[in-house]
Amino acid sequence: MKNIVELGDEVKDKVSGFQGVADARFTYLQGCNRIQVQPPVKKDGKLPDSKVFDEPLLEVMNEGRVAQVLDKPDGGPKDHVSISR
């Protein structure tokens, strides 16, 4: 198992056993890297709260579980269409 977590990897916390997909990374000035982990939807259809863990405590279970879309429009400003008459 690798130790460096990439967003989209399925990970498991070595202490609590909490498991899910790494969906955010936080890097602090002090050099601490923390990863937000989103567990899957429950059988009742509810989405459990995500949790944040120190990166060294996470074990990668499945690399790239979620594909990252890189060539998708970002929803930012578009070409301006003139409406002057």
XYZ file of C-alpha atoms in Angstrom:
85
model
C 0.000 0.000 0.000
C 1.244 3.498 -0.802
C 1.401 6.275 1.788
C 0.882 9.379 -0.362
C -2.832 10.009 -0.785
C -4.151 11.371 -4.075
C -7.616 12.902 -4.305
C -9.999 10.231 -5.544
C -8.196 7.385 -3.737
C -10.196 5.098 -1.468
C -8.548 5.313 1.956
C -8.886 3.855 5.442
C -7.858 5.429 8.758
C -5.415 3.076 10.515
C -6.729 4.000 13.979
C -10.528 4.147 13.655
C -11.100 2.051 10.530
C -13.099 4.914 8.965
C -13.133 4.364 5.203
C -14.112 6.433 2.167
C -12.826 8.499 -0.748
C -10.251 11.283 -0.294
C -12.036 14.369 -1.602
C -10.049 17.325 -0.196
C -6.502 18.106 0.952
C -5.498 20.710 3.539
C -1.875 21.861 3.861
C -0.963 23.982 6.871
C 1.955 26.388 7.362
C 3.480 24.022 9.910
C 3.758 21.314 7.224
C 0.861 19.164 8.418
C -1.152 17.579 5.606
C -4.718 16.553 6.363
C -7.108 14.702 4.081
C -10.905 14.912 4.104
C -12.528 11.496 3.668
C -16.113 11.080 2.403
C -17.720 7.712 3.203
C -20.233 6.174 0.772
C -23.971 6.815 0.896
C -25.770 4.671 3.490
C -28.414 2.087 2.557
C -31.129 4.550 3.623
C -29.853 7.048 1.011
C -28.340 9.477 3.525
C -24.853 10.866 2.974
C -22.728 10.537 6.146
C -20.564 13.450 7.289
C -17.006 13.491 5.993
C -14.083 13.428 8.451
C -10.572 14.898 8.278
C -7.456 12.849 9.143
C -3.688 13.368 9.264
C -2.326 12.007 5.980
C 0.243 9.623 7.591
C -2.610 7.832 9.403
C -4.367 6.941 6.145
C -3.785 3.766 4.179
C -4.643 3.767 0.463
C -6.978 0.851 -0.225
C -7.759 1.510 -3.888
C -5.929 4.037 -6.069
C -8.019 6.364 -8.198
C -11.385 4.988 -7.085
C -12.949 8.179 -8.395
C -11.772 9.508 -11.756
C -10.870 13.182 -11.783
C -12.298 15.232 -14.635
C -9.650 17.652 -15.870
C -10.966 18.904 -19.221
C -14.385 20.036 -18.053
C -15.452 23.688 -18.332
C -15.088 25.332 -14.932
C -18.291 27.380 -15.000
C -16.326 30.627 -14.864
C -16.748 33.688 -17.081
C -17.799 33.028 -20.654
C -17.379 35.099 -23.799
C -19.471 38.235 -23.440
C -22.444 38.430 -25.781
C -23.358 42.004 -26.637
C -27.023 42.853 -26.143
C -26.725 46.443 -27.351
C -29.303 47.579 -29.895
